[in-house]
Amino acid sequence: MTNDEQYIYILIIAALLDYLIGDPWGWPHPVRVMGWVISHLSKFSLQQCQSSLTQRLAGIVLGMIVIIGSGLIGWLIILIAKWLHPLLGIALESILLASCFALHSLRAAAMDVLQPLITGNLEEARQILSNYVGRDTENLSEAEILRAVLETVTENATDGVMAPLFYAIIGAVIPFVGVVPLALAYKASSTLDSMVGYREAPYTDIGWFSARLEDYLTWFPCRLTVMTLALLSAKPFDIWRICRRDAIKDPSPNSGWSECAYAAVLGVQMGGTNWYRGVAKHKPLLGDAIYTIAPDTIYKALQLTRFCFLFWLGVAIFLIRNSAYGRLPPT
């Protein structure tokens, strides 16, 4: 079996593992290891570096250690596993790649909130939602809870699902890299951004590099996601027009585009006023409020993400097969 054939099987197995199992609670997970390293290194850096300049330099070092280290360690683990037995290598590579995909986790998180909400238990829905979002949830209405869930699902569709797949595909077509190292490196960048990529103290300086780098790494996969959603909607020009109108108002170069594309396809509006630690923060309105956000809207958003994922999985298999044929010796 050639490496290219192995990559195809690994991509399919990883997608199935994420769809059927996801991240079983209590199992070792690469993101938990990344989080542990980031937490300890960032605390050490904040203790040792007092000035803005030294903290920014420490932030660069922190980012490089975690991102390059994650990709390199993943590559070495797979190399050793393949040396022990080729099937062990395929199994381990499939599991590691599945851990980079978050489609199952996104659906599980959404269902956790929706189940008590549908039965009318607002208090439980608010409490569960607080585990997944940074905004204050204590006084959210049913409509605001639904908007928060939809915004979380659509924002994370890019960095939690499509971007890891994109980097897995890139790694597959680069000789001697493979599908896992770049996906793990991206996952490390995303984890860094979620842990230290804040403008607020104490991460203002130490997290600037991680936040900027994650923006750059997500930019192209985000636009691919937007274009794929536009094509799936069968009204690509309308979707692009709405994104050009609204998404550019969002300060984030990626999350606004991702959310706006889903809003345009679903015919709903996201954005508005959110409260963080008692402070109101106004986000631009994204999309047109043709329909109100309902539980079914969130199910449709998750289904759209699955369609996008399967579309690009098919593209990946096509690209890898054709790149393999291009490398075959002439007969």
XYZ file of C-alpha atoms in Angstrom:
331
model
C 0.000 0.000 0.000
C 1.440 3.385 -1.019
C 1.561 6.397 1.293
C -1.123 8.106 -0.798
C -3.466 5.142 -0.425
C -2.787 5.133 3.313
C -3.655 8.839 3.539
C -7.009 8.211 1.853
C -7.858 5.408 4.302
C -6.678 7.527 7.251
C -8.852 10.490 6.231
C -11.917 8.269 5.867
C -11.300 6.406 9.146
C -10.659 9.674 11.019
C -13.878 11.182 9.664
C -15.828 8.086 10.730
C -14.239 8.082 14.195
C -15.173 11.717 14.731
C -18.719 11.153 13.462
C -19.376 8.009 15.498
C -17.317 8.551 18.657
C -15.944 12.074 18.867
C -13.834 12.721 21.965
C -14.838 10.212 24.665
C -14.738 11.876 28.098
C -11.656 10.942 30.103
C -9.638 9.657 27.142
C -6.233 11.252 26.551
C -6.524 14.034 24.005
C -3.779 16.062 22.271
C -5.570 19.354 23.032
C -5.455 18.602 26.772
C -1.695 18.092 26.517
C -1.358 21.301 24.509
C -3.451 23.141 27.076
C -1.299 21.877 29.940
C 1.905 23.010 28.184
C 0.425 26.404 27.249
C -0.830 26.993 30.792
C 2.533 26.260 32.417
C 4.657 28.088 29.847
C 2.430 31.175 29.843
C 2.436 31.366 33.661
C 6.232 31.026 33.709
C 6.612 33.694 31.003
C 4.319 36.132 32.829
C 6.303 35.651 36.029
C 9.691 36.142 34.367
C 8.840 38.852 31.828
C 7.654 42.186 33.181
C 7.926 44.610 30.258
C 5.712 44.736 27.189
C 8.630 43.948 24.867
C 9.852 40.893 26.764
C 6.310 39.552 27.045
C 5.819 39.915 23.290
C 9.083 38.084 22.650
C 8.053 35.417 25.130
C 4.744 35.131 23.271
C 6.591 34.404 20.021
C 8.715 31.741 21.713
C 5.640 30.245 23.372
C 3.797 30.064 20.060
C 6.698 28.499 18.187
C 7.374 25.902 20.867
C 3.758 24.772 21.074
C 2.928 24.870 17.342
C 6.143 23.414 15.924
C 6.475 21.039 18.863
C 2.948 19.673 18.387
C 3.498 18.989 14.703
C 6.963 17.501 15.207
C 5.956 15.267 18.119
C 2.962 14.016 16.153
C 5.220 13.241 13.188
C 7.727 11.353 15.386
C 5.023 9.331 17.155
C 3.591 8.208 13.817
C 7.060 7.436 12.437
C 7.826 5.199 15.427
C 4.410 3.517 15.203
C 4.921 2.757 11.502
C 8.367 1.352 12.291
C 6.802 -1.009 14.839
C 4.032 -2.077 12.453
C 2.428 -0.386 9.423
C -1.109 -1.082 10.678
C -0.268 0.445 14.055
C 0.881 3.559 12.206
C -2.378 3.795 10.251
C -4.471 3.257 13.392
C -2.586 5.846 15.425
C -2.562 8.361 12.582
C -6.334 7.940 12.154
C -6.972 8.475 15.874
C -4.731 11.545 16.053
C -6.358 13.080 12.995
C -9.852 12.349 14.352
C -8.869 14.249 17.514
C -8.288 17.343 15.352
C -11.880 17.318 14.055
C -14.613 18.762 16.271
C -17.831 18.158 14.335
C -19.078 15.545 16.812
C -18.124 17.780 19.744
C -19.932 20.769 18.226
C -23.110 18.765 17.788
C -22.859 17.305 21.304
C -22.366 20.764 22.827
C -25.344 22.164 20.914
C -27.559 19.246 21.978
C -26.490 19.677 25.612
C -27.955 23.176 25.586
C -30.956 22.525 23.339
C -32.363 19.546 25.258
C -33.231 21.463 28.463
C -34.185 24.530 26.403
C -36.755 22.578 24.387
C -38.308 21.231 27.595
C -38.580 24.764 28.981
C -35.768 24.537 31.539
C -34.132 27.916 30.838
C -32.027 27.889 33.982
C -30.339 24.587 33.120
C -29.822 25.687 29.512
C -28.145 28.902 30.700
C -25.887 26.981 33.074
C -24.814 24.472 30.418
C -24.288 27.249 27.852
C -21.866 28.977 30.233
C -19.499 26.012 29.733
C -19.192 26.785 26.040
C -19.316 30.585 25.687
C -17.524 33.506 27.302
C -20.570 35.796 27.511
C -22.701 36.177 30.634
C -25.553 33.680 30.467
C -27.431 34.242 33.747
C -30.205 36.399 32.281
C -30.371 35.246 28.677
C -33.793 34.737 27.133
C -34.664 31.703 25.016
C -34.004 33.681 21.818
C -30.615 34.862 23.117
C -29.630 31.321 24.114
C -30.495 30.066 20.631
C -28.475 32.880 19.068
C -25.503 32.088 21.322
C -25.604 28.400 20.360
C -25.882 29.200 16.654
C -23.015 31.703 16.826
C -20.828 29.160 18.632
C -21.638 26.386 16.164
C -21.031 28.550 13.087
C -17.905 30.292 14.377
C -16.254 27.007 15.354
C -17.239 25.302 12.117
C -14.190 26.869 10.491
C -11.462 26.532 13.115
C -12.825 23.316 14.647
C -13.750 21.380 11.518
C -12.798 22.838 8.148
C -9.368 24.317 8.924
C -7.948 21.080 10.445
C -9.189 19.187 7.374
C -7.618 21.807 5.099
C -4.208 21.430 6.757
C -4.508 17.646 6.737
C -5.026 17.828 2.971
C -2.017 20.144 2.562
C 0.139 17.768 4.621
C -0.991 14.800 2.535
C 0.248 16.313 -0.734
C 3.608 17.432 0.717
C 6.191 14.617 0.593
C 7.284 13.143 3.971
C 4.780 15.208 5.993
C 1.516 13.287 6.177
C -2.008 14.225 7.195
C -1.446 14.632 10.943
C 1.494 17.026 11.640
C 0.037 20.151 10.021
C -3.436 19.428 11.420
C -1.942 19.091 14.908
C 0.106 22.255 14.425
C -3.042 24.157 13.443
C -4.905 22.704 16.418
C -2.084 23.953 18.648
C -2.404 27.439 17.129
C -6.162 27.417 17.720
C -5.674 26.256 21.328
C -3.119 28.996 21.930
C -5.533 31.602 20.619
C -8.360 30.353 22.848
C -6.132 30.364 25.944
C -3.883 33.423 25.608
C -5.046 35.300 22.487
C -6.849 38.054 24.389
C -6.502 41.815 24.300
C -7.212 42.006 28.032
C -4.556 41.735 30.754
C -2.549 39.715 31.539
C -2.435 38.295 27.981
C -2.365 41.576 26.029
C 1.287 41.225 25.030
C 2.073 37.564 25.541
C -0.919 36.525 23.445
C -0.656 38.947 20.529
C 1.495 36.616 18.394
C -0.769 33.601 18.923
C -3.877 35.637 18.090
C -2.377 37.111 14.912
C -0.940 33.799 13.724
C -4.237 31.978 14.229
C -5.985 34.700 12.215
C -3.546 34.221 9.336
C -3.704 30.407 9.445
C -7.519 30.442 9.463
C -7.990 33.115 6.779
C -7.859 30.869 3.710
C -9.812 27.883 5.147
C -12.470 30.363 6.297
C -12.892 31.783 2.788
C -13.057 28.271 1.356
C -15.808 27.480 3.847
C -17.726 30.614 2.883
C -17.440 29.786 -0.825
C -18.493 26.176 -0.215
C -21.539 27.290 1.766
C -22.408 29.743 -0.985
C -22.268 26.974 -3.601
C -24.291 24.570 -1.443
C -26.970 27.237 -1.002
C -27.491 27.438 -4.798
C -27.493 31.249 -4.441
C -23.761 32.040 -4.267
C -24.001 35.666 -5.369
C -26.566 36.510 -2.682
C -24.451 34.873 0.015
C -21.319 36.676 -1.129
C -23.174 40.001 -1.308
C -24.417 39.674 2.270
C -20.967 38.669 3.508
C -19.372 41.608 1.722
C -21.971 43.873 3.311
C -21.896 42.584 6.905
C -18.882 40.358 7.609
C -16.369 43.152 7.037
C -17.906 45.047 9.972
C -16.785 42.352 12.415
C -13.383 43.068 14.012
C -12.382 39.424 13.590
C -11.066 38.638 10.091
C -12.584 35.145 10.217
C -15.373 34.540 12.739
C -17.542 37.286 11.251
C -17.241 35.761 7.774
C -18.008 32.264 9.021
C -21.045 33.353 11.039
C -22.306 35.661 8.300
C -22.147 32.953 5.624
C -24.279 30.634 7.741
C -26.666 33.470 8.601
C -27.098 34.294 4.916
C -27.731 30.678 3.925
C -30.170 30.080 6.793
C -31.959 33.424 6.410
C -31.398 34.502 10.011
C -29.556 37.306 11.747
C -26.715 36.939 14.238
C -24.820 39.506 16.263
C -26.108 42.157 18.611
C -25.383 42.995 22.235
C -23.603 40.484 24.456
C -22.556 40.959 28.084
C -19.124 39.953 29.360
C -18.562 40.210 33.126
C -21.278 42.812 33.303
C -19.915 44.898 30.421
C -21.973 45.246 27.237
C -20.221 44.522 23.957
C -21.960 45.290 20.684
C -21.266 42.983 17.737
C -22.319 43.917 14.211
C -25.527 42.415 12.893
C -24.828 39.640 10.378
C -27.407 38.566 7.813
C -31.076 39.428 7.334
C -33.710 38.404 9.885
C -35.981 36.620 7.412
C -36.622 33.841 9.936
C -36.234 33.666 13.700
C -33.532 31.402 15.099
C -35.070 28.107 16.257
C -33.630 24.725 17.300
C -34.169 23.536 13.730
C -31.926 26.388 12.527
C -29.067 24.979 14.603
C -29.676 21.462 13.260
C -29.511 22.861 9.724
C -26.251 24.708 10.512
C -24.682 21.473 11.802
C -25.894 19.688 8.672
C -24.348 22.375 6.457
C -21.031 21.939 8.250
C -21.219 18.183 7.691
C -21.917 18.724 3.976
C -18.933 21.110 3.728
C -16.712 18.603 5.492
C -17.792 15.724 3.238
C -17.359 17.868 0.138
C -13.759 18.721 1.003
C -13.073 15.173 2.147
C -14.076 14.102 -1.359
C -11.850 16.817 -2.850
C -8.973 15.579 -0.674
C -9.378 11.991 -1.868
C -9.488 13.192 -5.484
C -6.350 15.337 -5.074
C -4.379 12.626 -3.286
C -5.318 9.970 -5.850
C -4.353 12.239 -8.730
C -1.088 13.298 -7.102
C -0.297 9.607 -6.639
C -0.921 8.872 -10.330
C 1.312 11.805 -11.231
C 4.188 10.242 -9.324
C 3.830 6.737 -10.808
C 6.739 5.741 -13.072
C 5.940 5.496 -16.782
C 5.107 2.018 -18.096
